[in-house]
XYZ file of C-alpha atoms in Angstrom:
732
model
C 0.000 0.000 0.000
C 3.061 2.297 0.064
C 2.813 4.270 -3.182
C 6.386 5.523 -3.056
C 7.792 2.007 -2.753
C 5.699 0.868 -5.728
C 6.937 3.846 -7.771
C 10.540 3.053 -6.857
C 10.214 -0.579 -7.946
C 8.541 0.322 -11.249
C 11.091 3.054 -12.011
C 13.852 0.464 -11.912
C 11.998 -1.687 -14.427
C 11.334 1.361 -16.628
C 15.060 2.182 -16.612
C 15.751 -1.261 -18.088
C 13.187 -0.793 -20.880
C 13.355 2.952 -21.540
C 16.564 4.502 -20.156
C 16.035 8.034 -18.787
C 17.798 10.694 -16.775
C 14.781 11.827 -14.690
C 11.487 10.196 -13.664
C 8.642 11.772 -11.711
C 5.041 11.076 -10.775
C 2.879 14.146 -10.061
C -0.658 14.099 -8.666
C -3.035 17.077 -8.492
C -4.210 18.147 -5.044
C -6.659 21.007 -5.176
C -5.218 23.516 -7.614
C -1.572 22.501 -7.135
C 0.614 19.516 -7.934
C 2.231 17.282 -5.350
C 5.271 15.143 -6.067
C 4.650 11.609 -4.828
C 7.861 10.390 -6.448
C 10.908 11.868 -8.138
C 14.024 9.874 -9.143
C 17.122 11.147 -10.953
C 20.119 9.273 -12.286
C 22.267 12.423 -12.342
C 20.124 15.474 -11.543
C 19.096 16.839 -8.129
C 16.367 19.429 -8.869
C 12.640 18.763 -8.135
C 10.492 18.138 -11.191
C 7.851 20.739 -10.290
C 8.277 23.403 -7.604
C 5.784 23.515 -4.732
C 2.648 25.524 -5.430
C 2.754 25.279 -9.256
C -0.786 25.407 -10.675
C -2.299 22.444 -12.533
C -3.363 24.755 -15.382
C -2.012 24.633 -18.926
C 1.071 26.688 -18.099
C 2.939 23.382 -17.668
C 3.207 20.293 -19.826
C 2.064 18.219 -16.834
C -1.081 20.324 -16.562
C -1.804 19.853 -20.292
C -1.593 16.047 -19.995
C -3.772 16.127 -16.903
C -6.465 18.148 -18.690
C -6.439 16.453 -22.110
C -5.810 12.844 -20.968
C -3.289 12.283 -23.783
C 0.431 11.359 -23.910
C 2.821 14.205 -24.726
C 6.267 13.998 -26.406
C 8.738 16.843 -26.670
C 11.781 16.120 -28.891
C 13.669 19.320 -28.084
C 12.788 21.443 -25.065
C 14.875 24.335 -26.368
C 12.700 24.711 -29.455
C 9.323 24.169 -27.771
C 7.502 27.342 -26.636
C 4.174 25.712 -25.703
C 4.859 25.455 -21.967
C 7.184 28.245 -20.804
C 7.396 27.115 -17.169
C 8.259 23.535 -18.118
C 10.818 24.756 -20.684
C 12.456 27.036 -18.099
C 12.656 24.346 -15.440
C 13.955 21.593 -17.710
C 16.593 23.699 -19.482
C 17.843 24.855 -16.061
C 18.806 21.260 -15.209
C 19.797 20.106 -18.714
C 16.692 18.161 -19.778
C 16.352 18.331 -23.613
C 13.496 15.896 -24.341
C 10.671 14.323 -22.372
C 7.634 12.064 -22.558
C 4.549 12.284 -20.304
C 1.675 9.786 -19.914
C -1.592 10.270 -18.032
C -2.403 7.890 -15.173
C -6.050 6.944 -15.722
C -8.520 4.906 -13.649
C -12.175 4.476 -14.668
C -11.897 7.425 -17.054
C -10.501 9.821 -14.447
C -6.981 11.224 -14.777
C -5.258 10.655 -11.421
C -1.819 12.052 -12.232
C 1.074 12.170 -14.719
C 4.151 9.954 -15.289
C 7.077 12.001 -16.660
C 10.436 10.805 -18.081
C 13.196 13.241 -19.068
C 16.454 12.811 -21.022
C 19.586 14.902 -21.468
C 19.562 14.110 -25.181
C 17.335 15.454 -27.978
C 14.612 13.220 -29.523
C 15.092 10.464 -26.956
C 11.397 9.416 -26.834
C 8.929 8.407 -29.535
C 5.807 6.308 -30.165
C 7.710 3.125 -29.372
C 8.475 4.362 -25.868
C 4.829 5.302 -25.372
C 3.796 1.745 -26.318
C 6.278 0.353 -23.782
C 5.272 2.791 -21.039
C 1.464 2.533 -21.460
C 1.063 -0.810 -19.588
C 3.338 0.483 -16.854
C 1.193 3.640 -16.600
C -1.858 1.401 -16.146
C -0.116 -0.390 -13.279
C 0.806 2.957 -11.734
C -2.801 4.145 -12.105
C -4.010 1.084 -10.237
C -1.391 1.666 -7.545
C -2.456 5.303 -7.109
C -6.140 4.389 -6.913
C -5.466 1.526 -4.491
C -3.316 3.757 -2.320
C -6.059 6.386 -2.177
C -8.704 3.819 -1.279
C -6.408 2.480 1.416
C -5.871 5.993 2.801
C -9.631 6.572 2.841
C -10.111 3.257 4.656
C -7.457 4.200 7.191
C -9.062 7.605 7.671
C -12.466 5.971 8.153
C -10.999 3.663 10.780
C -9.376 6.635 12.508
C -12.712 8.488 12.478
C -14.495 5.467 13.938
C -11.822 5.212 16.616
C -12.227 8.919 17.343
C -15.999 8.496 17.516
C -15.547 5.732 20.087
C -13.138 7.853 22.127
C -15.484 10.825 22.153
C -18.358 8.537 23.118
C -16.345 7.360 26.112
C -15.430 10.946 27.019
C -18.976 12.341 26.889
C -19.197 11.982 30.651
C -16.172 14.295 31.053
C -17.201 17.487 32.753
C -14.124 19.388 31.550
C -15.733 20.505 28.321
C -12.741 22.583 27.186
C -10.456 19.533 27.290
C -13.000 17.369 25.473
C -13.621 19.848 22.652
C -9.925 20.599 22.254
C -9.328 16.871 21.847
C -12.214 16.500 19.405
C -11.248 19.416 17.151
C -7.584 18.430 17.212
C -8.374 14.860 16.156
C -10.691 16.100 13.397
C -7.850 18.217 11.980
C -5.430 15.282 12.130
C -7.755 12.614 10.728
C -9.342 14.691 7.954
C -6.094 16.537 7.170
C -7.723 19.941 7.349
C -6.373 23.218 8.681
C -8.940 24.359 11.268
C -11.744 22.835 13.326
C -13.791 24.613 15.978
C -17.087 24.466 17.897
C -19.438 27.404 18.334
C -22.688 27.664 20.241
C -25.519 30.099 19.607
C -26.550 31.645 22.931
C -29.053 34.501 23.173
C -28.365 35.664 19.625
C -24.548 35.641 19.871
C -21.883 33.053 19.146
C -19.927 31.493 21.997
C -16.528 30.053 21.034
C -15.831 26.778 22.877
C -12.945 24.987 21.213
C -10.519 25.351 18.318
C -7.581 23.527 16.773
C -5.320 24.351 13.865
C -5.291 28.119 14.329
C -4.379 30.435 17.158
C -7.597 30.546 19.275
C -7.418 34.326 19.696
C -7.449 34.739 15.906
C -10.510 32.583 15.601
C -12.285 34.354 18.448
C -11.440 37.692 16.888
C -13.246 36.576 13.736
C -16.492 36.082 15.700
C -18.510 39.199 16.477
C -22.244 39.244 17.184
C -24.356 36.777 15.274
C -23.331 37.609 11.722
C -21.763 34.330 10.581
C -24.027 33.553 7.650
C -23.091 29.907 7.122
C -23.281 28.953 10.801
C -26.617 30.721 11.180
C -27.973 28.937 8.099
C -26.872 25.590 9.562
C -28.558 26.444 12.887
C -31.805 27.443 11.173
C -31.936 24.494 8.752
C -30.572 21.858 11.118
C -28.639 20.328 8.198
C -24.912 19.944 7.429
C -23.364 22.310 4.877
C -20.392 21.411 2.657
C -18.617 23.835 0.287
C -15.712 22.491 -1.750
C -14.327 25.930 -2.661
C -15.723 29.098 -1.109
C -13.546 31.289 -3.335
C -15.761 30.362 -6.303
C -18.849 31.765 -4.590
C -20.123 35.301 -4.910
C -18.331 37.685 -2.493
C -21.538 38.454 -0.609
C -22.159 34.764 -0.004
C -18.582 33.925 0.895
C -18.359 36.607 3.572
C -15.630 39.028 4.588
C -14.091 36.859 7.322
C -13.572 33.821 5.108
C -11.900 35.998 2.493
C -9.606 37.700 5.009
C -8.595 34.456 6.716
C -8.079 32.681 3.385
C -10.323 29.657 3.929
C -11.668 27.785 0.893
C -12.901 24.304 1.846
C -15.739 24.292 4.419
C -17.957 21.810 6.266
C -20.415 22.788 8.993
C -22.208 20.183 11.106
C -25.114 21.139 13.429
C -25.025 20.252 17.142
C -28.418 19.123 18.428
C -29.729 19.334 21.990
C -31.596 16.438 23.549
C -34.794 18.180 22.535
C -33.758 18.158 18.871
C -32.939 21.873 18.674
C -29.826 22.975 16.779
C -27.670 24.754 19.368
C -24.304 25.107 17.652
C -21.980 24.175 14.811
C -18.897 21.994 14.432
C -16.904 23.753 11.695
C -14.109 22.300 9.536
C -12.052 24.660 7.374
C -9.269 24.211 4.844
C -7.009 26.673 3.064
C -7.261 24.463 -0.063
C -10.434 23.302 -1.838
C -11.673 20.208 -0.009
C -14.241 17.578 -0.875
C -16.009 15.865 2.025
C -17.430 12.401 1.387
C -20.817 11.270 2.664
C -19.063 8.937 5.109
C -17.006 11.817 6.487
C -20.065 14.029 6.903
C -21.956 11.189 8.606
C -19.125 10.535 11.060
C -18.744 14.248 11.726
C -22.455 14.420 12.546
C -22.028 11.615 15.059
C -19.087 13.458 16.607
C -21.165 16.643 16.749
C -23.988 14.751 18.481
C -21.550 13.474 21.088
C -20.120 16.946 21.594
C -23.628 18.374 22.071
C -24.405 15.810 24.779
C -21.127 16.589 26.534
C -21.822 20.329 26.383
C -25.295 19.884 27.848
C -23.916 17.666 30.633
C -21.226 20.221 31.478
C -23.722 23.101 31.419
C -26.076 21.192 33.682
C -23.312 20.516 36.190
C -22.199 24.153 36.153
C -25.762 25.293 36.722
C -26.048 22.858 39.622
C -22.824 24.151 41.163
C -23.960 27.735 40.901
C -27.410 27.030 42.248
C -26.075 24.998 45.162
C -24.202 28.109 46.340
C -27.272 30.251 46.764
C -30.406 28.101 46.598
C -30.376 27.459 50.334
C -30.403 31.175 51.086
C -33.035 31.802 48.422
C -35.212 29.047 49.849
C -34.948 30.609 53.286
C -36.193 33.837 51.760
C -39.023 31.892 50.142
C -39.906 30.336 53.495
C -40.110 33.825 54.930
C -42.532 34.757 52.140
C -44.856 32.100 53.487
C -44.378 32.594 57.228
C -43.609 36.318 57.501
C -45.962 38.502 55.526
C -45.363 41.427 57.870
C -42.654 43.435 56.129
C -41.449 45.032 59.387
C -40.410 41.548 60.469
C -39.623 40.174 57.013
C -37.003 42.711 55.872
C -34.700 42.471 58.928
C -34.887 38.678 58.607
C -33.846 38.812 54.940
C -31.102 41.325 55.764
C -29.694 38.877 58.286
C -29.731 36.112 55.640
C -27.895 38.432 53.220
C -25.104 38.903 55.776
C -24.611 35.146 55.969
C -25.019 34.742 52.237
C -22.159 37.051 51.216
C -20.104 36.990 54.431
C -20.446 40.701 55.174
C -20.955 42.523 58.485
C -24.055 44.619 57.923
C -27.071 44.904 55.627
C -29.919 47.373 55.293
C -32.908 47.986 53.044
C -34.003 51.240 51.438
C -37.423 51.359 49.748
C -38.794 53.915 47.296
C -41.937 55.513 48.686
C -43.372 58.916 47.859
C -40.276 60.139 46.012
C -38.008 59.267 48.945
C -35.786 56.419 50.041
C -37.015 55.106 53.385
C -34.983 52.897 55.734
C -36.962 49.667 55.954
C -34.900 47.170 57.891
C -31.318 46.329 58.819
C -29.138 43.691 60.451
C -25.512 43.513 61.559
C -23.038 43.730 64.376
C -23.219 47.514 64.505
C -26.434 49.535 64.730
C -27.252 51.225 61.380
C -30.340 52.991 62.710
C -28.371 56.241 62.948
C -28.452 56.523 59.149
C -31.063 58.975 57.869
C -34.514 57.332 58.007
C -35.610 59.183 54.842
C -33.604 60.709 51.989
C -34.478 62.347 48.641
C -33.930 60.027 45.690
C -31.077 62.084 44.230
C -29.193 62.761 47.460
C -27.076 59.642 47.951
C -25.325 56.673 46.426
C -28.496 54.635 47.084
C -30.487 57.044 44.958
C -27.947 56.576 42.156
C -28.414 52.792 42.340
C -32.176 53.257 41.960
C -31.925 55.850 39.193
C -29.402 53.876 37.124
C -30.781 50.411 38.010
C -27.330 48.927 38.519
C -25.064 47.464 41.171
C -22.502 49.836 42.709
C -19.499 48.555 44.673
C -17.178 50.820 46.667
C -13.900 49.474 47.992
C -13.355 52.222 50.578
C -16.361 54.249 51.764
C -14.090 56.689 53.618
C -12.526 57.883 50.373
C -15.596 57.902 48.122
C -17.255 61.303 47.806
C -20.519 59.904 46.387
C -21.477 58.859 49.922
C -22.860 61.820 51.860
C -20.638 63.135 54.658
C -22.959 62.263 57.526
C -23.298 58.664 56.402
C -19.563 58.366 55.806
C -19.008 59.507 59.412
C -21.573 57.019 60.789
C -20.098 54.151 58.773
C -16.600 55.099 59.889
C -17.624 55.103 63.546
C -19.229 51.676 63.090
C -16.017 50.375 61.481
C -17.407 49.714 58.008
C -15.037 50.091 55.032
C -16.523 48.510 51.865
C -20.003 48.892 50.366
C -22.124 46.991 47.853
C -25.508 48.320 46.783
C -27.883 46.158 44.729
C -31.219 47.286 43.231
C -34.406 45.513 44.276
C -36.257 44.854 41.038
C -39.800 43.715 40.389
C -40.238 43.349 36.655
C -38.865 46.518 35.058
C -39.272 48.639 38.191
C -36.713 49.324 40.943
C -38.503 49.413 44.304
C -35.440 50.005 46.479
C -31.980 48.688 47.342
C -30.273 46.236 49.619
C -27.020 47.733 50.916
C -24.230 45.515 52.235
C -21.336 46.701 54.413
C -18.024 45.016 55.190
C -15.548 45.941 57.915
C -12.778 44.504 55.793
C -11.755 46.541 52.769
C -12.523 44.229 49.852
C -13.315 43.923 46.176
C -16.633 42.228 45.414
C -15.975 39.597 42.744
C -18.258 39.282 39.695
C -19.567 35.906 40.860
C -20.410 37.394 44.278
C -22.258 40.256 42.621
C -24.118 37.766 40.423
C -25.221 35.738 43.454
C -26.299 38.718 45.539
C -28.214 40.096 42.549
C -30.198 36.857 42.379
C -30.693 37.093 46.133
C -31.891 40.701 45.798
C -34.374 39.725 43.090
C -35.808 37.089 45.419
C -35.862 39.533 48.325
C -37.745 42.023 46.130
C -40.330 39.372 45.369
C -40.586 38.583 49.084
C -41.145 42.236 49.914
C -43.597 42.675 47.062
C -45.551 39.627 48.191
C -45.664 41.014 51.729
C -46.798 44.357 50.391
C -49.443 42.753 48.198
C -50.603 40.662 51.145
C -51.005 43.785 53.263
C -53.026 45.392 50.456
C -55.199 42.304 50.115
C -55.808 42.265 53.846
C -56.776 45.921 53.765
C -59.086 45.463 50.793
C -60.585 42.336 52.330
C -61.428 44.239 55.500
C -63.089 46.988 53.453
C -65.059 44.659 51.194
C -66.358 42.549 54.066
C -67.834 39.094 53.839
C -67.778 39.008 50.022
C -64.014 38.679 50.105
C -63.696 36.542 53.248
C -63.039 33.380 51.261
C -60.110 34.963 49.452
C -58.680 36.272 52.745
C -58.944 32.804 54.274
C -57.204 31.357 51.269
C -54.320 33.839 51.510
C -53.961 33.055 55.212
C -53.893 29.357 54.347
C -51.369 29.988 51.587
C -49.075 31.770 54.054
C -48.836 28.608 56.188
C -48.752 26.010 53.439
C -45.698 27.134 51.459
C -43.008 24.734 52.639
C -41.148 22.926 49.873
C -40.482 23.319 46.092
C -42.256 22.168 42.972
C -42.607 18.472 42.119
C -40.489 19.129 39.050
C -37.714 20.553 41.229
C -37.936 17.439 43.398
C -37.715 15.264 40.275
C -34.635 17.107 39.032
C -33.120 17.013 42.520
C -33.624 13.250 42.692
C -32.028 12.764 39.262
C -28.990 14.726 40.422
C -28.749 12.733 43.666
C -29.076 9.458 41.745
C -26.120 10.430 39.571
C -28.093 10.555 36.328
C -26.160 13.638 35.236
C -22.808 12.676 36.699
C -21.258 12.396 40.100
C -21.690 15.103 42.748
C -19.615 16.061 45.744
C -20.880 15.418 49.250
C -21.487 19.118 49.775
C -23.591 19.322 46.630
C -25.634 16.276 47.686
C -26.318 17.817 51.079
C -27.407 21.063 49.462
C -29.800 19.190 47.173
C -31.241 17.272 50.116
C -31.957 20.539 51.890
C -33.715 21.770 48.765
C -35.915 18.690 48.827
C -36.772 19.185 52.494
C -37.630 22.855 52.292
C -39.343 23.369 48.933
C -42.209 20.812 48.596
C -45.132 23.102 47.924
C -43.521 26.511 48.233
C -43.979 27.758 44.667
C -46.648 25.218 43.731
C -49.417 26.972 45.665
C -48.388 30.386 44.355
C -48.322 29.164 40.761
C -51.632 27.363 41.142
C -53.490 30.357 42.552
C -52.012 32.664 39.916
C -52.925 30.214 37.164
C -56.446 29.874 38.527
C -56.955 33.640 38.734
C -55.612 34.209 35.224
C -57.699 31.391 33.780
C -60.852 32.675 35.451
C -60.088 36.139 34.102
C -59.412 34.663 30.632
C -56.073 36.457 30.493
C -54.024 33.405 29.598
C -52.893 33.460 25.932
C -52.688 30.291 23.843
C -49.306 30.052 22.105
C -49.683 27.603 19.245
C -46.701 25.698 17.902
C -46.205 22.536 15.889
C -44.846 19.556 17.815
C -45.023 15.778 18.172
C -46.586 13.791 21.002
C -43.207 12.228 21.772
C -41.697 15.637 22.583
C -44.095 15.799 25.540
C -43.796 12.173 26.653
C -40.003 12.315 26.654
C -40.098 15.268 29.078
C -42.651 13.518 31.293
C -40.581 10.327 31.452
C -37.563 12.263 32.677
C -39.645 14.117 35.284
C -41.679 11.207 36.705
C -39.469 8.138 36.355
C -37.593 8.850 39.620
C -40.818 9.691 41.512
C -42.511 6.474 40.404
C -39.344 4.464 40.950
C -39.024 5.754 44.519
C -42.464 4.283 45.304
C -41.866 1.065 43.373
C -44.515 1.882 40.760
C -44.505 0.785 37.130
C -44.640 3.873 34.906
C -45.899 3.245 31.366
C -46.334 5.381 28.250
C -48.400 3.998 25.363
C -48.513 6.061 22.148
C -51.042 4.780 19.639
C -50.602 4.580 15.872
C -51.515 7.294 13.390
C -51.237 10.264 15.734
C -50.404 13.372 13.653
C -48.198 16.271 14.659
C -50.136 18.719 16.818
C -50.537 22.460 16.400
C -51.560 23.715 19.808
C -50.040 25.049 23.043
C -47.425 22.406 23.909
C -46.593 23.877 27.320
C -50.225 23.889 28.454
C -50.758 20.273 27.322
C -47.609 19.301 29.204
C -48.867 21.153 32.317
C -52.183 19.275 32.123
C -50.487 15.872 31.909
C -47.881 16.792 34.508
C -50.651 17.644 36.990
C -52.568 14.435 36.271
C -49.465 12.231 36.505
C -48.426 13.947 39.743
C -51.842 13.143 41.268
C -51.688 9.557 40.019
C -48.231 8.963 41.512
C -49.152 10.711 44.794
C -52.328 8.692 45.409
C -50.880 5.316 44.298
C -48.883 3.292 46.829
C -48.446 0.138 44.736
C -49.117 -1.086 41.229
C -48.762 1.137 38.213
C -49.379 4.510 36.621
C -49.874 4.743 32.862
C -50.370 7.412 30.199
C -52.160 6.192 27.061
C -52.421 8.427 23.995
C -54.744 7.578 21.104
C -56.363 9.172 18.064
C -60.143 9.344 18.481
C -62.497 9.009 15.467
C -59.591 8.784 12.943
C -62.004 8.558 9.988
C -63.701 11.856 10.779
C -62.887 15.170 9.152
C -59.695 16.811 10.360
C -61.562 19.478 12.324
C -63.579 16.782 14.161
C -60.628 14.619 15.219
C -59.355 14.565 18.783
C -56.374 13.215 20.689
C -57.205 11.420 23.940
C -54.712 11.468 26.809
C -55.682 8.973 29.522
C -53.852 8.834 32.852
C -54.749 5.735 34.870
C -53.526 4.418 38.211
C -54.139 1.627 40.723
C -54.333 4.023 43.651
C -56.851 4.773 46.403
C -59.592 5.837 44.019
C -62.387 8.393 44.533
C -65.772 7.945 46.192
C -68.758 8.310 43.888
C -70.127 11.166 46.003
C -66.944 13.191 45.469
C -66.794 12.846 41.667
C -69.175 15.760 40.839
C -67.092 18.164 42.969
C -63.591 17.250 41.835
C -63.099 20.319 39.650
C -64.306 22.857 42.212
C -61.496 25.077 43.584
C -60.263 24.024 47.034
C -62.468 20.942 47.119
C -60.906 18.234 49.292
C -62.494 14.780 49.250
C -63.203 13.131 52.595
C -61.312 10.018 53.515
C -57.657 10.405 52.443
C -55.094 11.062 55.150
C -54.054 14.681 54.459
C -50.725 14.215 56.187
C -49.966 11.362 53.823
C -51.636 12.950 50.788
C -51.261 16.741 51.167
C -52.760 19.128 48.634
C -54.599 22.391 48.054
C -57.543 21.270 45.942
C -56.527 23.563 43.079
C -54.789 21.173 40.664
C -57.833 19.655 38.963
C -59.563 23.046 38.823
C -56.625 24.402 36.844
C -56.505 21.291 34.655
C -60.178 21.645 33.722
C -59.775 25.312 32.806
C -56.650 24.599 30.716
C -58.429 21.778 28.887
C -61.389 24.016 28.099
C -59.020 26.809 27.001
C -57.605 24.402 24.386
C -61.082 23.417 23.215
C -61.070 20.039 24.975
C -63.095 17.948 27.422
C -62.182 16.044 30.578
C -63.850 13.090 32.307
C -63.057 10.987 35.360
C -63.756 7.310 35.978
C -62.914 5.855 39.383
C -63.645 2.956 41.705
C -62.914 3.618 45.359
C -59.965 1.562 46.555
C -59.048 0.292 43.065
C -57.889 3.228 40.994
C -58.764 6.170 38.803
C -58.626 7.077 35.103
C -58.717 10.700 33.958
C -59.161 11.214 30.214
C -58.509 14.501 28.446
C -59.727 14.883 24.861
C -58.120 17.755 22.921
C -58.241 18.707 19.207
C -54.879 18.153 17.485
C -55.172 21.642 15.950
C -56.238 24.495 18.206
C -58.949 26.732 16.810
C -56.628 29.738 16.974
C -53.808 28.059 15.025
C -52.960 29.219 11.511
């Protein structure tokens, strides 16, 4: 399979039959020739210099184009090929013969023999050399096939390696390895990976070019080819970008000199194109179907690895501040008196960022009012009320941004009186963070440190998230006070709502079922191993957050649905997109109780055009109830196409959730969809709830033009069937 060894052996036989002074075999690669073999009996100059074009400026190029032998009896008198004449005369060659190397009608290269004498070669020599040229053609073709086979094996090996490395959480190392191997195996100049995030490209890995150069070529979201690949979700291959129109080729490709291009989309688990694996070459480059297929598999593996790494990073970040945020959330439920709530949150902020003091300022009536503080030193001496434009706090509100001051004693933006008070208390550094509710700034949380310090970007990021949660806590307390006041004024007509809000304040304890599902997946190691500290943080999340946001979301959903202020956002999707999400969410919950969880998708179900998120919410609520009220047996979701022979507008998709749980008494069935209805019988400590879930489900089903029915036998199980049109009436 070694082409050079074959050429060497054949050249010796040629020398016996047709004596020569120079022999060479040249193959085209892109627009230039490459010398695979050159042998001289007396001369030491290369047959063709590097970078010589394959055009007709050379005799070799003429043979390659016309697929015919060429004889030159006297180089000195031949003006057809100036470059060949110049080169040969420089080393003493006076005559030559050239034969094309042909396989299956394609010219693969050129065999050249040169002599120091005039008229050395004629038709007789061509007859002798033709069979040898055929053997050389076969050798070239075989060698190329062997190289392609070797490259395919290397790609398969690389694919296996990347598959084994998907679990690596060091994404930079993984992508550097992947792009480097792609460059080596495919013999290209550059390979890199880019992700599209919030309308801009994020550069993750690169090989073959200085990374800073590649990053410098990425600005905004203007890479036309990569964006086209993202939007189409299909690979793109361009053999030679220089042949395209300038507008299509793009400025960056022209400046950097790239010509061959292949772009492979990276797909998320949900099937969305999230990035591009790019392969670039300075020479024109053909990519075979096998190469594109293997590159797509590599891109799929890279996408999985990126998602795993992102998930871990999100978990690490959340584990640092979720506990503090959950404590704030607990205070939302238990402390709706803001005079008590704000000092409590200020104390949590001190622990959260390891500072010495914290205080709140709230915007009321064009002033900034002191609303609560905590710390080793008393901050009550600070002005209780200040005009909005009179202090650093007012600047934070006006500009809606975080302000950090390393040394409060040297900063003139802090008013003199406050600087004196802070100095007496021993405070040196300051961090002020706006309290935001939507687009409005309602105040600030101000943090003080007795140690002079710089607040790192990650600390500012965490305290900003904390401040957003604190703002929500304050706003909820404020809203609760307003509701109480309005309830007192409206009298008995609003007593039910007041009772509900009081109940809500005592019921918010732990997070959403979905959070619990994700937490359990993380603890089970489904997304990779966690440290002991991370596991303990996740366990605390599970203990504290059971129904905390669930009740809030349910009451808000119910109010919006009753007010008909919930929009329907239609999109086209498949049933499996929903079931895949539900499997991930409920498999650990069912597994923890030893339940069989089944999903049965019937035949002939078309793609739906409706509100996917609302359908998922309906099924998520029904499955959550089924799992909660079932202690043994199974829970199943069956999806079928009703009346398939009917007109399209009359067809419906039925979603049936069945369980082998405690069932429902016949007397309770008519009241199931009433808000806050709680059936008699079940142990509420074992089966807690608010009585809002099915009310919301019924309203969502009706919003989508559907129907819902319940069949149950007490003590044996329940089946809830939702029938929804596959195309919502508001869809285009």
